[in-house]
CSV table of C-alpha atoms and ligand atoms in Angstrom, one decimal:
chain,number,residue,atom,x,y,z
H,161,MET,CA,-0.4,-0.1,0.0
H,162,GLU,CA,1.3,3.1,-0.3
H,163,ARG,CA,1.8,5.6,1.9
H,164,PRO,CA,0.8,9.3,1.9
H,165,VAL,CA,3.8,11.1,1.3
H,166,LYS,CA,4.3,14.5,3.6
H,167,ILE,CA,7.4,15.9,2.4
H,168,ALA,CA,9.4,14.9,-1.2
H,169,CYS,CA,12.9,15.9,-1.9
H,170,HIS,CA,14.7,14.9,-5.3
H,171,ASN,CA,18.3,15.5,-5.8
H,172,LEU,CA,18.8,17.8,-3.4
H,173,TRP,CA,22.0,19.8,-3.4
H,174,LYS,CA,23.7,22.2,-0.9
H,175,ILE,CA,27.1,23.5,-1.6
H,176,PHE,CA,28.5,25.7,0.3
H,177,GLY,CA,31.0,27.8,-1.5
H,178,PRO,CA,31.6,31.0,-3.9
H,179,LYS,CA,29.0,30.5,-6.8
H,180,PRO,CA,27.3,27.3,-6.1
H,181,THR,CA,25.3,27.0,-9.2
H,182,GLU,CA,27.4,27.4,-11.6
H,183,PHE,CA,29.7,25.0,-9.8
H,184,LEU,CA,26.9,22.4,-10.2
H,185,ALA,CA,26.2,23.1,-13.5
H,186,ARG,CA,30.1,23.2,-15.0
H,187,HIS,CA,30.5,19.4,-13.0
H,188,ASP,CA,26.9,17.9,-14.7
H,189,ARG,CA,25.4,17.9,-11.3
H,190,ALA,CA,27.9,15.3,-10.5
H,191,PRO,CA,30.9,16.8,-8.8
H,192,SER,CA,33.3,14.4,-7.6
H,193,ALA,CA,35.1,14.6,-4.6
H,194,ALA,CA,38.1,15.8,-6.1
H,195,ASP,CA,36.1,18.7,-7.7
H,196,LEU,CA,34.9,19.7,-5.3
H,197,THR,CA,38.1,19.7,-3.1
H,198,ALA,CA,39.7,21.6,-6.1
H,199,GLY,CA,37.2,24.5,-6.1
H,200,GLY,CA,36.9,25.1,-2.5
H,201,TYR,CA,33.7,23.8,-2.3
H,202,ILE,CA,31.7,21.9,0.6
H,203,ALA,CA,28.4,19.6,-0.7
H,204,ALA,CA,26.7,19.9,2.8
H,205,VAL,CA,24.0,17.7,1.4
H,206,HIS,CA,25.0,16.2,-1.7
H,207,ASP,CA,22.6,14.8,-4.3
H,208,VAL,CA,19.9,13.7,-1.7
H,209,SER,CA,16.3,12.2,-2.5
H,210,PHE,CA,13.8,10.6,-0.5
H,211,GLU,CA,10.2,10.7,0.7
H,212,VAL,CA,8.9,12.2,4.8
H,213,PHE,CA,5.8,9.8,5.2
H,214,THR,CA,2.7,11.5,6.9
H,215,GLY,CA,3.0,10.1,10.6
H,216,GLU,CA,6.1,8.6,10.9
H,217,ILE,CA,9.2,8.8,12.8
H,218,LEU,CA,12.1,9.4,10.6
H,219,ILE,CA,15.8,10.0,12.0
H,220,ILE,CA,18.7,11.5,10.7
H,221,MET,CA,22.0,10.3,11.7
H,222,GLY,CA,25.6,10.1,10.4
H,223,LEU,CA,28.7,11.5,12.3
H,224,SER,CA,29.8,15.2,12.7
H,225,GLY,CA,29.1,17.3,10.0
H,226,SER,CA,27.8,14.6,7.5
H,227,GLY,CA,25.3,16.9,6.8
H,228,LYS,CA,22.3,16.5,8.9
H,229,SER,CA,21.3,19.8,10.2
H,230,THR,CA,21.7,21.1,7.2
H,231,LEU,CA,19.6,19.0,5.2
H,232,VAL,CA,16.7,19.4,7.8
H,233,ARG,CA,17.0,22.8,7.7
H,234,CYS,CA,16.5,22.8,4.0
H,235,LEU,CA,13.5,21.0,4.3
H,236,SER,CA,12.1,24.0,5.9
H,237,ARG,CA,13.9,26.6,3.5
H,238,LEU,CA,15.8,28.3,6.6
H,239,ILE,CA,18.4,27.5,4.0
H,240,GLU,CA,18.5,27.8,0.4
H,241,PRO,CA,19.0,24.3,-1.1
H,242,THR,CA,21.5,25.5,-4.0
H,243,GLU,CA,19.4,23.0,-6.2
H,244,GLY,CA,17.1,20.1,-6.3
H,245,GLN,CA,13.5,20.0,-5.7
H,246,ILE,CA,10.7,19.8,-2.4
H,247,LEU,CA,7.7,19.2,-2.0
H,248,PHE,CA,5.7,19.5,0.6
H,249,GLU,CA,2.4,18.2,0.8
H,250,GLY,CA,2.8,18.5,-3.5
H,251,GLN,CA,3.4,22.5,-3.3
H,252,ASP,CA,7.2,23.3,-4.4
H,253,LEU,CA,8.7,24.6,-1.9
H,254,LEU,CA,11.4,26.1,-3.8
H,255,GLN,CA,9.0,28.0,-5.6
H,256,ALA,CA,7.3,29.4,-3.0
H,257,SER,CA,7.2,32.9,-2.3
H,258,GLU,CA,8.9,34.4,1.1
H,259,THR,CA,5.3,35.5,2.3
H,260,ASP,CA,3.8,31.8,1.8
H,261,LEU,CA,6.9,30.3,3.7
H,262,ILE,CA,6.6,32.3,6.6
H,263,GLU,CA,2.7,31.1,6.8
H,264,LEU,CA,4.2,27.6,6.0
H,265,ARG,CA,6.5,28.1,9.3
H,266,ARG,CA,4.6,29.2,11.2
H,267,HIS,CA,1.4,27.4,10.7
H,268,LYS,CA,2.7,23.9,9.7
H,269,MET,CA,6.2,23.5,11.1
H,270,GLY,CA,7.3,23.2,14.4
H,271,MET,CA,11.0,23.1,15.5
H,272,VAL,CA,13.0,21.8,18.2
H,273,PHE,CA,16.9,22.9,17.9
H,274,GLN,CA,19.3,21.2,20.5
H,275,HIS,CA,20.1,24.6,22.3
H,276,PHE,CA,16.6,25.3,23.4
H,277,GLY,CA,16.6,29.5,22.8
H,278,LEU,CA,13.9,30.2,25.0
H,279,LEU,CA,13.7,33.3,25.5
H,280,PRO,CA,15.3,34.7,28.7
H,281,HIS,CA,13.3,37.1,30.0
H,282,ARG,CA,10.3,35.7,29.9
H,283,THR,CA,8.2,33.6,31.8
H,284,VAL,CA,7.7,29.9,30.8
H,285,LEU,CA,4.4,30.6,29.7
H,286,ASP,CA,5.4,33.4,28.0
H,287,ASN,CA,7.8,31.9,26.2
H,288,VAL,CA,5.0,28.8,25.2
H,289,ALA,CA,2.7,31.4,24.2
H,290,PHE,CA,5.7,33.4,21.9
H,291,PRO,CA,4.9,32.2,18.2
H,292,LEU,CA,1.6,32.5,18.7
H,293,GLU,CA,1.7,35.5,19.8
H,294,VAL,CA,3.7,36.3,16.8
H,295,GLN,CA,0.8,34.9,14.9
H,296,GLY,CA,-1.3,37.8,16.0
H,297,ILE,CA,-3.8,35.8,18.6
H,298,SER,CA,-5.4,37.7,21.7
H,299,ARG,CA,-3.4,37.2,25.2
H,300,PRO,CA,-6.5,35.2,26.7
H,301,ARG,CA,-6.5,32.7,23.5
H,302,ARG,CA,-2.9,32.4,23.4
H,303,GLU,CA,-2.4,32.0,27.6
H,304,GLU,CA,-4.9,29.1,27.8
H,305,ARG,CA,-3.1,27.0,24.4
H,306,ALA,CA,-0.1,27.8,26.4
H,307,ARG,CA,-1.2,26.6,29.6
H,308,GLU,CA,-2.5,23.1,27.6
H,309,MET,CA,1.1,22.6,26.1
H,310,VAL,CA,3.0,23.2,29.0
H,311,ARG,CA,0.2,20.5,30.9
H,312,LEU,CA,0.9,18.3,28.2
H,313,VAL,CA,4.7,17.9,28.7
H,314,GLY,CA,4.4,18.0,32.7
H,315,LEU,CA,5.1,21.5,33.5
H,316,ASP,CA,2.1,22.5,35.2
H,317,GLY,CA,2.7,24.6,38.1
H,318,ARG,CA,6.0,26.2,36.9
H,319,GLU,CA,4.2,28.4,34.2
H,320,GLU,CA,5.5,31.2,36.2
H,321,TYR,CA,9.2,30.4,36.6
H,322,TYR,CA,11.9,31.7,34.1
H,323,PRO,CA,14.3,29.2,32.1
H,324,ARG,CA,17.3,29.6,34.7
H,325,GLU,CA,15.2,28.7,37.5
H,326,LEU,CA,14.3,25.3,35.1
H,327,SER,CA,17.0,21.7,35.0
H,328,GLY,CA,17.9,21.7,31.5
H,329,GLY,CA,15.2,18.7,30.9
H,330,GLN,CA,12.7,21.2,31.9
H,331,GLN,CA,13.5,23.9,29.9
H,332,GLN,CA,14.0,21.5,26.7
H,333,ARG,CA,10.2,20.7,27.6
H,334,VAL,CA,9.8,24.2,27.4
H,335,GLY,CA,10.8,24.0,23.9
H,336,ILE,CA,8.9,21.6,23.2
H,337,ALA,CA,6.1,22.8,24.2
H,338,ARG,CA,6.8,26.4,22.3
H,339,SER,CA,7.5,23.9,19.0
H,340,LEU,CA,3.6,22.3,19.5
H,341,ALA,CA,2.0,25.4,20.7
H,342,VAL,CA,0.9,26.4,16.9
H,343,GLU,CA,-0.2,22.2,15.9
H,344,PRO,CA,2.2,21.9,13.6
H,345,GLU,CA,2.0,19.4,11.2
H,346,VAL,CA,5.6,18.7,10.8
H,347,TRP,CA,8.4,18.3,13.3
H,348,PHE,CA,11.9,19.2,12.7
H,349,LEU,CA,13.8,18.4,15.7
H,350,ASP,CA,17.2,18.5,15.8
H,351,GLU,CA,19.5,16.5,18.5
H,352,PRO,CA,16.9,17.7,21.1
H,353,PHE,CA,18.0,15.7,24.1
H,354,SER,CA,21.9,15.5,23.5
H,355,ALA,CA,22.6,18.2,25.9
H,356,LEU,CA,20.5,15.7,28.5
H,357,ASP,CA,22.4,13.8,30.8
H,358,PRO,CA,20.8,9.7,29.9
H,359,LEU,CA,18.7,9.4,32.6
H,360,ILE,CA,16.7,12.7,31.8
H,361,ARG,CA,17.4,11.6,28.3
H,362,ARG,CA,15.2,8.6,28.6
H,363,GLU,CA,12.7,9.7,30.5
H,364,MET,CA,12.4,12.7,27.6
H,365,GLN,CA,12.7,9.8,24.8
H,366,ASP,CA,9.7,8.5,26.7
H,367,GLU,CA,7.8,11.2,26.7
H,368,PHE,CA,8.5,12.4,23.2
H,369,LEU,CA,6.9,9.0,22.3
H,370,ARG,CA,4.1,9.3,24.3
H,371,LEU,CA,3.1,13.2,23.2
H,372,GLN,CA,3.5,11.3,19.4
H,373,ARG,CA,1.1,8.9,19.7
H,374,LEU,CA,-0.9,11.2,21.1
H,375,LEU,CA,-0.5,14.0,18.2
H,376,LYS,CA,0.6,11.5,15.5
H,377,LYS,CA,2.9,14.4,14.0
H,378,THR,CA,5.1,13.9,11.3
H,379,ILE,CA,8.7,13.7,12.5
H,380,VAL,CA,12.0,14.3,11.1
H,381,PHE,CA,14.3,14.1,14.0
H,382,ILE,CA,18.0,14.4,14.2
H,383,THR,CA,20.1,12.2,16.5
H,384,HIS,CA,24.3,10.8,17.5
H,385,ASP,CA,23.1,7.9,19.7
H,386,PHE,CA,21.9,4.6,17.5
H,387,ALA,CA,20.4,3.3,20.8
H,388,GLU,CA,17.9,6.7,21.1
H,389,ALA,CA,17.0,6.4,16.6
H,390,THR,CA,16.0,2.5,17.6
H,391,ARG,CA,13.8,3.4,20.5
H,392,LEU,CA,11.9,6.3,18.6
H,393,ALA,CA,12.3,5.1,15.1
H,394,ASP,CA,9.5,4.0,12.2
H,395,ARG,CA,12.8,4.7,9.9
H,396,ILE,CA,16.3,5.7,10.0
H,397,GLY,CA,18.3,7.5,6.9
H,398,ILE,CA,22.7,7.7,7.6
H,399,MET,CA,24.6,10.5,5.8
H,400,LYS,CA,27.9,10.5,5.0
H,401,ASP,CA,29.3,13.6,3.2
H,402,GLY,CA,26.0,15.2,2.4
H,403,ALA,CA,24.5,12.1,0.9
H,404,LEU,CA,22.3,10.1,2.1
H,405,ILE,CA,23.7,6.7,2.1
H,406,GLN,CA,20.5,4.3,3.7
H,407,LEU,CA,17.0,4.9,4.2
H,408,CYS,CA,15.4,1.7,6.0
H,409,SER,CA,13.6,0.7,9.2
H,410,PRO,CA,16.0,-0.1,12.4
H,411,GLU,CA,15.8,-4.0,12.1
H,412,GLU,CA,16.9,-3.9,7.9
H,413,MET,CA,19.6,-1.6,8.7
H,414,ILE,CA,21.0,-4.1,11.4
H,415,THR,CA,20.0,-7.0,9.2
H,416,ARG,CA,21.6,-5.1,5.8
H,417,PRO,CA,23.8,-2.5,6.4
H,418,ALA,CA,24.3,-0.9,2.8
H,419,ASP,CA,28.1,-0.5,3.5
H,420,ALA,CA,30.7,-1.0,6.6
H,421,TYR,CA,30.0,3.1,7.4
H,422,VAL,CA,26.6,1.5,8.3
H,423,ALA,CA,27.3,-1.5,10.0
H,424,GLU,CA,29.5,0.7,12.2
H,425,PHE,CA,26.6,3.1,13.6
H,426,THR,CA,24.5,-0.3,13.9
H,427,LYS,CA,27.2,-2.4,16.1
H,428,ASP,CA,26.2,-1.9,19.2
H,429,ALA,CA,22.2,-2.4,18.9
H,430,PRO,CA,20.2,-4.1,20.7
H,431,ARG,CA,19.3,-6.7,18.1
H,432,ALA,CA,17.2,-9.0,19.7
H,433,LYS,CA,14.6,-5.6,19.9
H,434,LEU,CA,14.9,-4.9,16.7
H,435,ILE,CA,15.0,-8.4,14.4
H,436,SER,CA,11.4,-9.9,14.3
H,437,ALA,CA,10.8,-13.8,14.0
H,438,ARG,CA,10.3,-13.2,10.7
H,439,THR,CA,13.9,-12.0,9.6
H,440,ALA,CA,15.3,-14.6,12.1
H,441,MET,CA,13.4,-18.1,10.5
H,442,THR,CA,14.3,-20.4,8.4
H,443,PRO,CA,11.5,-20.4,5.7
H,444,ALA,CA,9.5,-23.3,5.2
H,445,GLY,CA,7.2,-24.1,2.7
H,446,GLY,CA,4.2,-25.1,4.7
H,447,LEU,CA,5.5,-28.1,5.3
H,448,VAL,CA,5.8,-27.2,9.2
H,449,SER,CA,2.6,-27.3,11.4
H,450,ALA,CA,1.0,-24.5,13.0
H,451,GLU,CA,1.2,-25.9,16.8
H,452,GLY,CA,3.1,-23.8,19.6
H,453,GLY,CA,4.2,-21.4,17.1
H,454,VAL,CA,4.8,-17.5,17.7
H,455,PRO,CA,4.2,-14.7,15.2
H,456,ALA,CA,6.1,-13.1,12.7
H,457,SER,CA,6.0,-9.8,14.1
H,458,ALA,CA,7.6,-10.8,16.9
H,459,LYS,CA,10.6,-9.1,18.1
H,460,VAL,CA,13.6,-12.0,18.7
H,461,GLU,CA,13.4,-10.5,22.7
H,462,GLU,CA,10.3,-11.5,23.1
H,463,ILE,CA,10.2,-15.1,22.0
H,464,ALA,CA,13.6,-15.9,23.1
H,465,ALA,CA,12.6,-17.4,26.2
H,466,TYR,CA,10.6,-19.6,24.6
H,467,VAL,CA,12.2,-21.1,21.9
H,468,LEU,CA,15.2,-21.8,24.4
H,469,GLY,CA,13.0,-23.3,26.0
H,470,ARG,CA,12.0,-26.1,23.1
H,471,ALA,CA,13.7,-29.0,22.0
H,472,GLU,CA,12.3,-28.5,18.2
H,473,PRO,CA,12.6,-25.6,16.5
H,474,VAL,CA,9.3,-23.7,16.3
H,475,PRO,CA,7.1,-22.8,13.6
H,476,VAL,CA,6.8,-19.1,12.8
H,477,LEU,CA,3.1,-17.8,11.8
H,478,GLY,CA,1.9,-15.4,9.3
H,479,ASP,CA,-0.6,-12.8,9.4
H,480,ALA,CA,-3.2,-15.4,9.0
H,481,GLY,CA,-1.6,-17.8,11.5
H,482,GLU,CA,-0.1,-19.7,8.5
H,483,PRO,CA,3.2,-21.3,9.4
H,484,ILE,CA,6.2,-19.6,6.9
H,485,GLY,CA,9.2,-20.8,8.6
H,486,VAL,CA,10.6,-22.2,11.5
H,487,LEU,CA,12.8,-20.7,14.3
H,488,GLY,CA,15.3,-22.7,16.4
H,489,ARG,CA,18.2,-22.0,19.3
H,490,ASP,CA,21.0,-21.4,17.3
H,491,ALA,CA,19.6,-18.2,15.4
H,492,VAL,CA,17.9,-16.9,18.8
H,493,VAL,CA,21.6,-17.4,20.6
H,494,GLU,CA,23.1,-15.9,17.5
H,495,ILE,CA,20.3,-12.6,17.8
H,496,VAL,CA,20.5,-13.0,21.5
H,497,PHE,CA,24.7,-13.2,22.3
H,498,GLY,CA,26.1,-12.8,19.2
H,499,GLY,CA,25.7,-16.5,18.6
H,500,PRO,CA,27.2,-20.4,18.6
H,501,ARG,CA,29.6,-19.3,15.6
H,502,SER,CA,31.6,-16.5,17.2
H,503,LEU,CA,31.6,-19.0,20.2
H,504,GLU,CA,32.9,-21.9,18.0
H,505,SER,CA,35.7,-19.7,17.0
H,506,GLU,CA,36.6,-18.5,19.8
H,507,LYS,CA,37.1,-22.2,21.4
H,508,GLY,CA,38.7,-22.9,17.8
H,509,ARG,CA,41.5,-20.1,18.8
H,510,GLY,CA,41.6,-21.0,22.4
H,511,GLU,CA,42.6,-25.0,21.3
H,512,ARG,CA,44.9,-24.2,18.4
H,513,PRO,CA,47.9,-23.8,20.5
H,514,THR,CA,47.5,-27.6,21.6
H,515,LEU,CA,47.8,-28.6,18.7
E,276,ATP,N1,27.1,28.5,6.8
E,276,ATP,C1,28.0,27.7,6.3
E,276,ATP,N2,29.2,27.8,5.3
E,276,ATP,C2,30.3,26.8,5.2
E,276,ATP,N3,29.9,25.8,5.4
E,276,ATP,C3,29.5,25.5,6.4
E,276,ATP,C4,28.1,26.1,6.5
E,276,ATP,N4,27.6,25.5,7.3
E,276,ATP,C5,27.4,24.2,7.0
E,276,ATP,N5,28.8,24.3,7.3
E,276,ATP,C6,29.7,22.9,6.4
E,276,ATP,O1,28.9,21.8,5.9
E,276,ATP,C7,28.7,20.5,6.4
E,276,ATP,C8,27.8,19.9,7.4
E,276,ATP,O2,27.5,20.4,8.6
E,276,ATP,P1,25.7,20.5,9.1
E,276,ATP,O3,25.9,21.3,10.4
E,276,ATP,O4,25.0,19.7,8.0
E,276,ATP,O5,26.6,19.0,10.0
E,276,ATP,P2,25.7,18.0,11.1
E,276,ATP,O6,25.8,16.8,10.3
E,276,ATP,O7,24.6,18.8,11.5
E,276,ATP,O8,26.9,18.5,12.1
E,276,ATP,P3,26.6,18.2,13.9
E,276,ATP,O9,26.2,16.4,14.3
E,276,ATP,O10,28.2,18.5,13.8
E,276,ATP,O11,25.9,18.7,13.5
E,276,ATP,C9,30.3,20.5,7.6
E,276,ATP,O12,31.4,20.3,7.0
E,276,ATP,C10,30.3,21.8,7.4
E,276,ATP,O13,31.2,22.7,8.0
E,277,MG,MG1,23.8,19.3,13.0
């Protein structure tokens, strides 16, 4: 089934350097790394094409300097792309007038940045109400809405506090409440939790997931942290030197990384949490009984104890309850612990000197 697309971008480029448009044309829109270096250019976004589906959480990852922030800022034209196309709900964003853009950003886009960007001399309530004030909404209406948002992020009772009286996590909640005040359809978050310590960070992720279940926004979220990405993502996109190397589900990324760079990001991933029985099983053409089977959609973590407790491989059942494969102990052990194969090779290494 085709999923509705909220944002589509085609062959998007952002090149920093003198006269980037001419540079791109001169190199037939395919400059090599050497061309870029020789001319003193940086392709912060390098011929990127992808779609953001309505209602999904799309995570963008990549090393520092790989172009994540530039790409996401291009999507709202906070940074002007050098070339390419961006369709926002089918509307060509690069053709939009400045007024249209301001309207779009004010009404349809919410943004949260790493450094909260709160106004220090305004209270929590006034910070959250600020984008509504910019929209010219009357004080009673904007304060009512702001109170609602403050409650939503769990800060009720602190409406009259100033940012300096709040912890980092609380300040970030204010930033989140503020970005939600305008009821954006698309929510851009650039490393919103990276300044927070691990415990608060986890709390904020839970909070974020709770909000998303409630609000069902379309979200583009940048993070450095693969664990955070796998907790939150529907899909993950990995960037390298401005290019989008791979965009797929977390499960596909850890089972079929496109290259060594992607594999490096995924090496500490909680595999058992992400890999489903469908991926882990050995397919069997209907010769298996369904008895005692596990659903194909179950994650290995959920069924590991069950499979490990059975002498025989367990049937894996498709959506209609029909057996589509079997899952044995070895496959589960491999995913949960890194596998019998690596144990055997360890043993092999240990034994070799005595041979
Ligand atoms: N205004 C600018 N002028 C020139 N180069 C820039 C500009 N902004 C960004 N760059 C370059 O573009 C590249 C991508 O930067 P960007 O900020 O998008 O990276 P990032 O992936 O968000 O990194 P980080 O994880 O550190 O935030 C970097 O090499 C950066 O130096
Ligand atoms: Mg960045």
